Each structure stands twice: as structure tokens, then as C-alpha cells.
Coordinates of C-alpha atoms and ligand atoms in Angstrom, one line a residue:
M1 CA -9.1 23.7 59.4
Q2 CA -12.3 25.2 58.0
V3 CA -13.6 25.7 54.5
W4 CA -15.4 28.9 53.7
K5 CA -17.1 29.5 50.4
F6 CA -18.2 32.9 49.1
G7 CA -20.8 33.0 46.3
G8 CA -21.2 35.4 43.3
T9 CA -22.9 38.2 45.2
S10 CA -20.5 37.9 48.1
V11 CA -17.6 38.7 45.7
G12 CA -19.6 40.8 43.2
K13 CA -18.4 44.2 44.4
P14 CA -14.9 45.5 45.4
E15 CA -16.3 46.5 48.9
R16 CA -17.6 43.0 49.3
M17 CA -14.1 41.6 48.7
H18 CA -12.8 44.1 51.3
S19 CA -15.5 42.7 53.8
I20 CA -14.4 39.1 53.1
R21 CA -10.9 40.0 54.1
E22 CA -12.2 41.4 57.4
L23 CA -14.4 38.4 58.0
L24 CA -11.3 36.1 57.5
N25 CA -9.2 38.2 59.8
N26 CA -11.9 38.2 62.5
D27 CA -11.7 34.4 62.8
P28 CA -8.5 32.8 64.0
S29 CA -8.9 29.4 62.3
R30 CA -6.8 28.4 59.3
K31 CA -9.0 28.3 56.2
I32 CA -9.4 27.1 52.6
V33 CA -11.5 29.9 50.9
V34 CA -13.5 28.8 47.9
L35 CA -14.6 31.7 45.6
S36 CA -17.3 31.8 42.9
A37 CA -17.1 34.1 39.9
L38 CA -18.4 37.7 40.4
S39 CA -22.2 37.7 40.0
G40 CA -23.2 37.8 36.4
T41 CA -19.9 36.7 35.1
T42 CA -20.7 33.0 34.5
N43 CA -23.8 34.0 32.5
A44 CA -21.8 36.5 30.5
L45 CA -19.1 33.9 29.7
I46 CA -21.7 31.3 28.7
S47 CA -23.2 33.9 26.3
I48 CA -19.7 34.6 24.8
G49 CA -19.3 30.9 24.2
E50 CA -22.7 30.7 22.5
S51 CA -21.8 33.6 20.1
A52 CA -18.5 31.8 19.4
K53 CA -20.3 28.5 18.7
A54 CA -22.6 30.3 16.3
N55 CA -19.6 31.8 14.5
E56 CA -20.7 35.3 15.5
D57 CA -17.2 36.5 16.3
V58 CA -18.1 40.2 16.2
A59 CA -20.8 39.7 18.8
A60 CA -18.5 37.6 20.9
A61 CA -15.8 40.3 20.7
G62 CA -18.3 43.0 21.8
K63 CA -19.4 40.9 24.8
I64 CA -15.8 40.3 25.8
D65 CA -15.1 44.0 25.6
D66 CA -18.1 44.8 27.8
L67 CA -17.2 42.2 30.4
K68 CA -13.5 43.4 30.4
A69 CA -14.6 47.0 31.0
H70 CA -16.5 45.8 34.1
Y71 CA -13.4 44.2 35.5
E72 CA -11.3 47.2 34.7
S73 CA -13.5 49.5 36.8
F74 CA -13.8 46.8 39.5
I75 CA -10.0 46.6 40.1
K76 CA -9.7 50.4 40.4
A77 CA -11.8 50.2 43.6
L78 CA -10.4 46.9 44.8
Y79 CA -6.8 47.8 45.2
A80 CA -5.4 50.6 47.4
T81 CA -1.9 50.9 45.9
E82 CA -0.4 51.5 42.4
T83 CA 1.4 48.1 42.7
G84 CA -1.8 46.4 43.6
L85 CA -3.6 48.0 40.7
A86 CA -0.8 47.1 38.3
K87 CA -1.0 43.5 39.4
G88 CA -4.8 43.6 38.9
K89 CA -4.5 44.9 35.4
E90 CA -1.9 42.2 34.6
I91 CA -4.4 39.5 35.7
V92 CA -7.4 41.1 33.8
D93 CA -5.3 41.6 30.6
A94 CA -4.0 38.0 30.7
E95 CA -7.3 36.3 31.4
F96 CA -9.3 38.3 28.8
G97 CA -6.4 37.8 26.3
Y98 CA -6.9 34.1 26.8
I99 CA -10.7 34.3 26.4
R100 CA -10.1 36.1 23.1
S101 CA -7.7 33.4 21.9
L102 CA -10.2 30.7 22.8
V103 CA -13.0 32.3 20.8
G104 CA -10.6 32.4 17.8
I105 CA -10.1 28.6 17.7
K106 CA -12.1 27.0 14.9
P107 CA -14.1 24.8 14.9
F108 CA -15.3 26.0 18.3
A109 CA -15.5 22.9 20.5
P110 CA -17.2 22.2 23.9
K111 CA -13.7 22.0 25.3
Q112 CA -13.1 25.7 24.5
E113 CA -16.6 26.6 25.8
K114 CA -15.8 25.0 29.2
E115 CA -12.4 26.8 29.3
I116 CA -14.2 30.1 28.7
V117 CA -16.7 29.5 31.5
A118 CA -13.9 28.6 33.9
E119 CA -12.4 32.1 33.5
G120 CA -15.0 33.5 35.9
E121 CA -13.6 31.7 38.9
L122 CA -10.0 32.1 37.7
L123 CA -10.4 35.9 37.5
S124 CA -12.1 36.3 41.0
T125 CA -9.6 34.1 42.8
K126 CA -6.5 35.7 41.2
M127 CA -7.8 39.2 41.8
F128 CA -8.7 38.4 45.5
Q129 CA -5.3 36.7 46.1
A130 CA -3.5 39.7 44.7
Y131 CA -5.6 41.9 47.0
L132 CA -4.7 39.8 50.0
E133 CA -1.0 40.0 49.0
E134 CA -1.3 43.8 48.6
Q135 CA -2.7 44.0 52.1
G136 CA 0.2 41.8 53.5
E137 CA -2.0 38.8 54.4
N138 CA -0.4 35.4 54.8
S139 CA -2.2 33.6 51.9
V140 CA -1.6 31.4 48.9
L141 CA -3.6 30.4 45.8
F142 CA -4.2 26.7 45.1
P143 CA -5.3 26.1 41.4
A144 CA -8.4 23.9 41.6
L145 CA -7.4 22.5 38.2
E146 CA -4.5 20.8 40.0
F147 CA -6.6 18.8 42.5
M148 CA -10.3 18.9 41.7
R149 CA -11.1 15.9 39.4
I150 CA -14.3 14.2 38.0
D151 CA -14.6 10.8 36.5
A152 CA -16.1 9.8 33.1
D153 CA -19.6 10.1 34.6
G154 CA -19.0 13.6 35.8
E155 CA -18.7 12.3 39.5
P156 CA -16.0 13.8 41.7
E157 CA -13.2 11.5 42.7
L158 CA -13.0 12.2 46.4
A159 CA -10.0 9.9 47.1
A160 CA -7.9 11.5 44.3
I161 CA -8.9 15.0 45.5
E162 CA -7.9 14.1 49.1
E163 CA -4.5 12.7 48.1
K164 CA -3.6 15.7 45.9
L165 CA -4.9 18.3 48.3
S166 CA -3.1 16.9 51.3
A167 CA 0.2 16.9 49.4
M168 CA -0.4 20.5 48.4
L169 CA -1.3 21.5 52.0
S170 CA 1.8 19.9 53.4
Q171 CA 3.9 22.1 51.1
H172 CA 2.4 25.2 52.7
P173 CA 2.1 24.5 56.4
D174 CA 2.6 28.2 57.3
K175 CA -0.2 29.7 55.2
Q176 CA -3.2 30.9 57.1
T177 CA -5.5 31.4 54.1
I178 CA -5.6 29.2 51.1
I179 CA -7.7 30.6 48.2
T180 CA -9.1 28.3 45.5
Q181 CA -11.7 28.3 42.7
G182 CA -15.1 26.8 43.1
F183 CA -17.0 25.1 40.3
I184 CA -14.0 24.2 38.0
C185 CA -12.3 20.8 37.7
R186 CA -10.5 18.5 35.3
N187 CA -12.1 15.5 33.6
P188 CA -10.4 12.2 32.7
R189 CA -9.3 13.6 29.3
E190 CA -7.4 16.3 31.3
E191 CA -9.7 18.9 29.9
V192 CA -11.1 21.8 32.0
D193 CA -14.6 20.9 33.1
N194 CA -17.0 22.0 35.8
L195 CA -19.4 20.7 38.5
K196 CA -22.5 22.3 36.8
R197 CA -24.3 25.6 37.6
G198 CA -24.0 26.6 41.3
G199 CA -21.1 24.1 41.7
S200 CA -18.9 26.2 44.0
D201 CA -21.0 24.9 46.9
Y202 CA -20.2 21.4 45.9
T203 CA -16.4 22.3 45.6
A204 CA -16.5 23.6 49.2
S205 CA -18.1 20.4 50.5
L206 CA -15.8 18.1 48.5
I207 CA -12.8 20.0 50.0
G208 CA -14.3 20.0 53.5
G209 CA -14.9 16.2 53.2
A210 CA -11.5 15.6 51.7
I211 CA -9.5 17.4 54.4
R212 CA -12.1 16.4 57.1
A213 CA -12.6 20.0 58.0
E214 CA -13.9 21.2 61.3
E215 CA -16.7 23.0 59.5
I216 CA -17.8 24.1 56.0
Q217 CA -19.3 27.6 55.8
I218 CA -21.3 28.6 52.8
W219 CA -21.4 32.4 52.7
T220 CA -24.2 33.9 50.5
D221 CA -26.7 36.7 50.3
I222 CA -29.4 35.4 52.7
D223 CA -29.4 34.5 56.4
G224 CA -29.5 30.7 56.0
M225 CA -31.9 28.1 54.5
H226 CA -35.4 29.5 54.6
N227 CA -38.5 27.4 55.2
N228 CA -39.7 28.2 51.6
D229 CA -38.4 29.8 48.4
P230 CA -38.1 33.5 49.3
R231 CA -38.2 34.4 45.6
I232 CA -41.8 33.2 45.4
V233 CA -43.2 33.2 48.9
K234 CA -43.4 36.4 51.0
R235 CA -43.4 35.3 54.6
T236 CA -40.4 33.0 54.8
F237 CA -38.0 32.7 57.8
P238 CA -34.5 31.1 58.3
I239 CA -34.3 27.6 59.8
R240 CA -31.7 27.4 62.5
E241 CA -30.9 23.7 62.4
L242 CA -31.3 20.9 59.8
T243 CA -30.1 17.4 59.7
F244 CA -27.8 16.3 56.7
E245 CA -30.8 14.3 55.4
E246 CA -33.2 17.2 55.5
A247 CA -30.8 19.6 53.9
A248 CA -29.9 17.1 51.2
E249 CA -33.6 16.7 50.3
L250 CA -34.1 20.4 50.2
A251 CA -31.0 21.0 48.0
Y252 CA -31.9 18.1 45.7
F253 CA -35.5 19.2 45.4
G254 CA -34.8 22.8 44.4
A255 CA -33.7 25.0 47.3
K256 CA -31.4 27.2 45.1
I257 CA -29.2 28.2 48.1
L258 CA -27.3 24.9 47.8
H259 CA -26.1 23.0 44.7
P260 CA -28.1 19.7 44.7
S261 CA -25.1 17.5 45.6
T262 CA -23.5 19.8 48.3
I263 CA -24.5 17.8 51.3
T264 CA -23.2 14.3 50.1
P265 CA -19.4 14.7 50.8
A266 CA -20.0 16.6 54.1
K267 CA -22.4 14.0 55.3
L268 CA -20.1 11.2 54.3
R269 CA -17.3 12.6 56.4
G270 CA -19.6 14.0 59.1
V271 CA -18.4 17.6 58.6
P272 CA -21.1 20.2 59.7
V273 CA -22.2 22.8 57.1
R274 CA -23.1 26.3 58.2
L275 CA -25.0 28.7 55.9
K276 CA -24.1 32.3 56.6
N277 CA -25.0 35.8 55.2
T278 CA -22.0 37.9 54.0
M279 CA -24.2 41.0 54.2
Q280 CA -25.2 40.2 57.8
P281 CA -22.4 38.2 59.3
E282 CA -23.8 38.4 62.9
A283 CA -27.0 36.5 61.9
P284 CA -26.8 32.9 63.1
G285 CA -27.6 31.3 59.7
T286 CA -28.4 27.6 59.5
L287 CA -26.4 24.7 60.9
I288 CA -26.6 21.4 59.0
A289 CA -25.3 18.5 61.1
N290 CA -26.6 15.4 62.8
Q291 CA -28.9 17.1 65.3
T292 CA -32.4 18.3 64.6
S293 CA -34.9 20.6 66.3
E294 CA -38.4 19.6 67.4
R295 CA -40.4 21.2 64.7
E296 CA -42.3 18.6 62.6
I297 CA -42.5 20.3 59.3
K298 CA -39.3 22.2 58.5
A299 CA -39.3 23.5 55.0
I300 CA -40.7 23.3 51.4
A301 CA -38.8 23.4 48.1
A302 CA -39.9 23.0 44.5
K303 CA -38.0 21.4 41.6
D304 CA -38.8 22.7 38.1
N305 CA -38.8 21.2 34.6
I306 CA -39.9 17.7 35.6
T307 CA -41.3 15.2 33.1
A308 CA -43.6 12.4 34.2
I309 CA -43.6 9.1 32.4
Y310 CA -46.6 6.7 32.8
I311 CA -45.9 3.0 32.1
H312 CA -48.7 0.3 32.0
S313 CA -48.4 -3.4 31.6
T314 CA -50.8 -6.2 32.4
R315 CA -47.7 -8.3 32.7
M316 CA -46.9 -6.5 35.9
L317 CA -49.9 -8.1 37.6
N318 CA -48.5 -10.5 40.2
A319 CA -45.2 -10.6 38.3
Y320 CA -41.7 -10.0 39.6
G321 CA -38.8 -8.5 37.7
F322 CA -41.0 -5.9 36.0
L323 CA -39.6 -2.9 37.9
R324 CA -36.1 -4.2 37.4
R325 CA -36.6 -4.1 33.7
V326 CA -38.0 -0.6 33.9
F327 CA -35.1 0.8 36.0
E328 CA -32.5 -0.9 33.8
I329 CA -33.6 1.3 31.0
F330 CA -33.1 4.4 33.1
E331 CA -29.7 3.1 34.2
K332 CA -28.8 2.4 30.5
Y333 CA -29.4 6.1 29.6
K334 CA -27.8 7.4 32.9
T335 CA -31.1 9.2 33.7
P336 CA -31.9 9.6 37.4
V337 CA -35.5 8.9 38.5
D338 CA -36.8 11.4 41.1
M339 CA -40.3 10.1 42.1
I340 CA -42.0 6.8 41.6
T341 CA -45.6 5.6 42.3
T342 CA -47.1 2.2 41.5
S343 CA -50.4 0.4 41.2
E344 CA -51.1 -3.3 40.2
V345 CA -50.5 -2.7 36.5
S346 CA -48.8 0.7 36.2
V347 CA -45.8 2.6 37.4
S348 CA -45.3 6.3 37.0
V349 CA -41.8 7.9 37.3
T350 CA -40.5 11.4 37.0
I351 CA -37.2 12.6 35.5
D352 CA -35.6 16.0 35.3
N353 CA -33.2 15.3 32.5
D354 CA -35.3 14.5 29.4
E355 CA -32.3 14.4 26.9
N356 CA -32.8 10.7 26.3
L357 CA -36.6 10.6 26.7
Q358 CA -37.2 9.3 23.1
A359 CA -34.8 6.4 23.4
I360 CA -36.1 5.6 26.9
S361 CA -39.6 5.5 25.6
A362 CA -38.7 3.3 22.7
D363 CA -37.0 0.8 25.0
L364 CA -40.0 0.8 27.5
R365 CA -42.5 0.3 24.6
E366 CA -40.8 -3.1 24.0
F367 CA -42.6 -4.5 27.0
A368 CA -45.1 -1.9 28.2
D369 CA -47.6 0.7 27.0
L370 CA -46.9 4.4 27.6
E371 CA -49.4 7.1 28.2
E372 CA -48.5 10.5 26.9
H373 CA -45.7 12.1 29.0
D374 CA -46.5 15.2 31.0
R375 CA -43.8 17.9 30.6
D376 CA -43.5 21.1 32.6
Q377 CA -44.3 19.5 35.9
N378 CA -43.1 20.5 39.3
I379 CA -42.1 18.4 42.4
I380 CA -43.2 20.1 45.6
C381 CA -41.1 18.6 48.4
I382 CA -42.1 19.0 52.1
V383 CA -39.2 18.2 54.4
G384 CA -39.3 17.6 58.1
N385 CA -39.2 15.1 60.9
F386 CA -42.0 12.6 59.9
S387 CA -41.3 9.5 61.9
A388 CA -43.7 6.6 61.1
D389 CA -45.8 7.0 64.2
K390 CA -46.6 10.7 63.5
E391 CA -50.2 11.2 62.4
G392 CA -51.9 13.9 60.4
I393 CA -49.0 15.2 58.3
A394 CA -50.3 14.0 54.9
L395 CA -53.7 15.4 55.9
K396 CA -52.3 18.8 56.6
V397 CA -50.5 18.9 53.3
L398 CA -53.3 17.6 51.2
D399 CA -55.9 19.8 52.9
A400 CA -53.8 22.8 52.1
L401 CA -53.6 21.8 48.5
K402 CA -57.3 20.8 48.1
H403 CA -57.8 23.2 45.2
I404 CA -54.8 22.1 43.2
P405 CA -54.8 19.0 41.0
I406 CA -52.1 16.5 42.2
R407 CA -50.6 14.1 39.7
M408 CA -48.4 11.9 42.0
I409 CA -47.7 11.6 45.7
S410 CA -44.7 10.0 47.4
Y411 CA -44.6 9.5 51.2
G412 CA -42.9 7.1 53.5
A413 CA -39.7 6.4 51.6
S414 CA -37.8 8.3 54.2
E415 CA -38.8 9.8 57.5
H416 CA -38.3 13.4 56.2
N417 CA -39.8 13.8 52.8
L418 CA -43.3 14.0 51.3
S419 CA -43.3 14.9 47.6
L420 CA -46.1 15.8 45.3
L421 CA -46.2 16.3 41.5
I422 CA -48.2 19.2 40.1
H423 CA -48.3 21.2 36.9
S424 CA -45.8 24.0 37.1
K425 CA -48.6 26.6 36.6
Y426 CA -49.7 25.8 40.2
K427 CA -46.2 26.1 41.7
A428 CA -46.4 29.6 43.1
E429 CA -50.0 29.0 44.5
A430 CA -48.9 25.6 46.0
L431 CA -45.8 27.1 47.7
N432 CA -47.8 30.0 49.1
V433 CA -50.8 28.1 50.4
L434 CA -48.6 25.5 52.0
N435 CA -46.5 28.2 53.6
E436 CA -49.6 29.8 55.2
R437 CA -51.2 26.5 56.3
L438 CA -48.1 24.7 57.5
F439 CA -46.1 27.5 59.1
F440 CA -48.6 30.3 60.0
Y441 CA -52.1 28.8 60.3
E442 CA -51.3 26.6 63.4
D443 CA -49.5 29.3 65.1
A444 CA -52.4 31.7 64.5
M445 CA -54.8 29.0 65.8
K446 CA -52.7 28.4 68.9
D447 CA -52.8 32.1 69.7
I448 CA -56.6 32.2 69.4
F449 CA -57.1 29.2 71.7
T450 CA -54.5 30.2 74.3
A451 CA -55.7 33.8 74.4
P452 CA -57.1 34.8 77.8
Ligands
ADP501 P1 -24.6 32.3 45.7 O1 -24.3 33.1 44.5 O2 -24.0 32.8 47.0 O3 -24.2 30.8 45.5 P2 -27.3 31.7 45.1 O4 -28.0 32.7 44.4 O5 -26.9 30.5 44.4 O6 -26.1 32.4 45.9 O7 -28.2 31.2 46.4 C1 -28.8 32.1 47.3 C2 -30.2 32.4 46.8 O8 -31.0 31.2 46.9 C3 -31.0 33.4 47.7 O9 -30.7 34.7 47.4 C4 -32.5 32.9 47.5 O10 -33.1 33.8 46.6 C5 -32.4 31.6 46.9 N1 -33.2 30.6 47.6 C6 -34.1 29.7 47.0 N2 -34.6 28.9 47.9 C7 -34.1 29.2 49.1 C8 -34.3 28.8 50.5 N3 -35.2 27.8 50.7 N4 -33.6 29.4 51.4 C9 -32.8 30.4 51.2 N5 -32.5 30.9 49.9 C10 -33.2 30.3 48.9
LIG502 N1 -20.0 30.6 38.9 C1 -20.7 29.3 38.8 C2 -22.2 29.6 38.4 O1 -22.6 30.7 38.3 C3 -20.6 28.5 40.0 C4 -21.2 29.1 41.3 O2 -21.5 30.3 41.4 O3 -21.4 28.3 42.2 O4 -22.9 28.6 38.2
MG503 MG1 -25.1 29.3 44.4

């Protein structure tokens, strides 16, 4: 079995849904198909929730009407028959009726807000399943809220997902296509919750891991993982092959094409992940598996909104246990640390969630001095095959960035990551200059020296 996930743009127009049906029919394998909400819908639903939270019910009602009008015209082009359209209208009326009822509940709680956000994926999957039914396809809809679970820390429960999903699959052995929602899940309080923005990729990987799929395919609007962020850098190109480790670093350090946690379940169960372009299905895309290609430096990504914390203590000199005390504080506040650098008497760390920064700082001050934090920093992450005996990689990177102030450097923790901390005002310049120097400069030089 395979798991195919289609993102917001891939389902964002009626004709795209028609193409997905064709793509599914052109491939004989049995599939679980994970869908995101139509592009723009999750943002619109979040905005409706914000109006409801601010008790601006008239504004919320206006936003609901606008969004519903979009769906009403969408279904007119999606279905080919009167029966199909009637079914589509029934779905749209029911889901929007539910959104209206949620907005009316006072006081408006986070629970309702999450239910509203979940409507995006509920709408897209119900509409698509009704379309497949109209077209006589052999498909069924599995509600993600019946099998996708997270624990009290927001972490998916793979064993529970596996158990529930295999029971559901055994009840439908004859179905060729199983549709389900990305992103949404239930928490231990049995409430509707989600896997955070972009979470449909993670759903696909969790399902692929749970059923030990042959392959997970993430269908999106670009021909695979590029060597750099195509929204910021001009001359980027798709990478054909990445290892799980390389792809995980890129996703974690900001390559938006994948949710940061996507690779974990696939890697755990050894399921290859292929990134494909819905708009250009014949393009090879990117294969993420155990093998790697020769190229030394593979790709660059940037993670935004980083805060750097600088900790000093003379007690650290020749002492042991100091770092343990520091990290216990981050553990206490469930705040992941991304980068760390040390000297004899100081340690600098970066975090991307500064919700508990004040409390963390207060606890750290009990045994260390803190310099002023730097907010609005950026981690630039260079990923590749940097085994310990390779020389010159750091030189190439630092030489490219010689005009940009660097706050921290991390190299050698793994064989495929070199990370630097810079102020975010230098991000675009850093990504562009690294792109030219690491991917184009050497090729240009090679051409010059090998020219007859
Ligand atoms: P979907 O809605 O299908 O989940 P996303 O918008 O989440 O799609 O992800 C695809 C987008 O990610 C691309 O359109 C591209 O602009 C952006 N992106 C950022 N970094 C990269 C990268 N390194 N390679 C490819 N795409 C990237
Ligand atoms: N619809 C959700 C979002 O916009 C999940 C996803 O698209 O992956 O974040
Ligand atoms: Mg996405």
C-alpha cells in the first residue's frame, strides 16, 4: 500500500481535484490519500476563530459567508451531475452550519477554535470523496478523528494509530482508495486538535509509518525539495535524492515544503518518501530514503524567529554538571533548544519558542549571569554529506559569508549539518550568496579550467 498526500494548492481548484482522480487511476497500487484543506481555507478559518474570540460576531458571520460563497462556486465546477452537486451542497451546508454554531457558543474557548480550524480538512475530504463516488470509483472515507491521536505533550501516539488504523483497514479490504484528513487529530481529552500548521505532511508520514507503507508520496506545487528556498533565491534546482537525515535537517531548519516532523515516522519504519509535483506529475521529484548521491553540499534552509540566550558563569570553569542544570530548565519549560555553542565560562543556546523565556531566564539567573537575549535571529542550515575526513567545507561557507556578521556556528554534531546564527536582516543576502558560491561558483570555475 502507498500513502499519497495532496497539499492545499493541489486540491485548491475543482480541476485540480479532477487531476488527482486521474493521477490515482493511473497508478495501480492501493492507496490511503491524505488531503489538506483547499489553499487559503485554514487561514480564513483561523481568522473566523479570531473574530469569534474577540466577540466580533458580525465580522465572524461576514467571513463565514464569504468562505461559504467560495465553496458554493467550487462545487458547481467539481461535480458533473445533479446528484453529485446536490451531495456537494449538502456537505457545504452542513459544515458551514456547524461553523456558525461553534461561533455562537460563549464563552468562546480554544476547543471551539480548533474545531473550526478542522473544518478545512473535513470539507475538502468529504467533497472529494463525494466526487469519487459520483465518478463510480471504489473509495471510502476514513475519519482521521477516529484514529489520529496525540498525547498530552502534543506528540502523536504511533502505536495507537497503528492499532486503530489496521482495524479500520481490515473492515474495508476491497477498497482501492481510502481518503482521510491531514492535520487533524484528537487529544487525550477527546477534543479535536491538530498537528500544527502544515501538519498534513506529518499525518501522511504517521500513516505511512503505521501501516508500513511501500512509499509515502507528498504531492505539492513544486518539483521536489530544492537546494535553497525558491521564495527567496532565484537560481534554485530540485535535489533528486536525499537521505532521511538530510531531509529531516532541512525540514526542521525551515524548508517549508515539509512539516518539520515529517521525516521521523517514515525514517523509524524505513518507508521512503517521494516529493512530487501535482502540476507536473512526470517530473521525477525528490526521493528521500537511505541512499545518497555524491554531491557534498546538498541544500540550504533557514529557520526564522530564533531567540539566542547567552549564559555565563565562572562556576562552569572546570566544573561538571553545569550543562545538565542549564538543560533541565529548558526541559522543565518544554522548550526545545536548536543550537548550542560553549566556551570555558559561557554557553549560548537558541530557541524558536520564546513563550516561556521570562521564566527560563529567571531560573537560569539563580546560578548564572545572562547577557541580553537577541531576538529576530535566523538559523542558516547547510546540509550535505560532510564526513569527518572532508576538508574545506567550513572554509567555503565562511568565505561566502565573509561580509555578514555571524553570531554562532555549529559544526560536527552530525555528518550532514553546518548551522550558523545571523540576524534575520541578513537572511536573504546569506541565502543568495551561499547559493551562488556553493552551487554555481565551483561549476563556473570548473568550466573555466576545463575549457580547451
Ligand atoms: P502544500 O500546500 O502542498 O503543503 P507548501 O506551501 O506547504 O505546500 O510547501 C510547498 C512550498 O514550499 C513551495 O511552493 C515553496 O515555495 C516552499 N519551499 C520553501 N523551501 C523549499 C525548498 N527548499 N524546496 C522546495 N520548496 C520549498
Ligand atoms: N491545512 C493545514 C494548514 O494550512 C495543514 C496543511 O495544509 O498541511 O496548515
Ligand atoms: Mg505544506
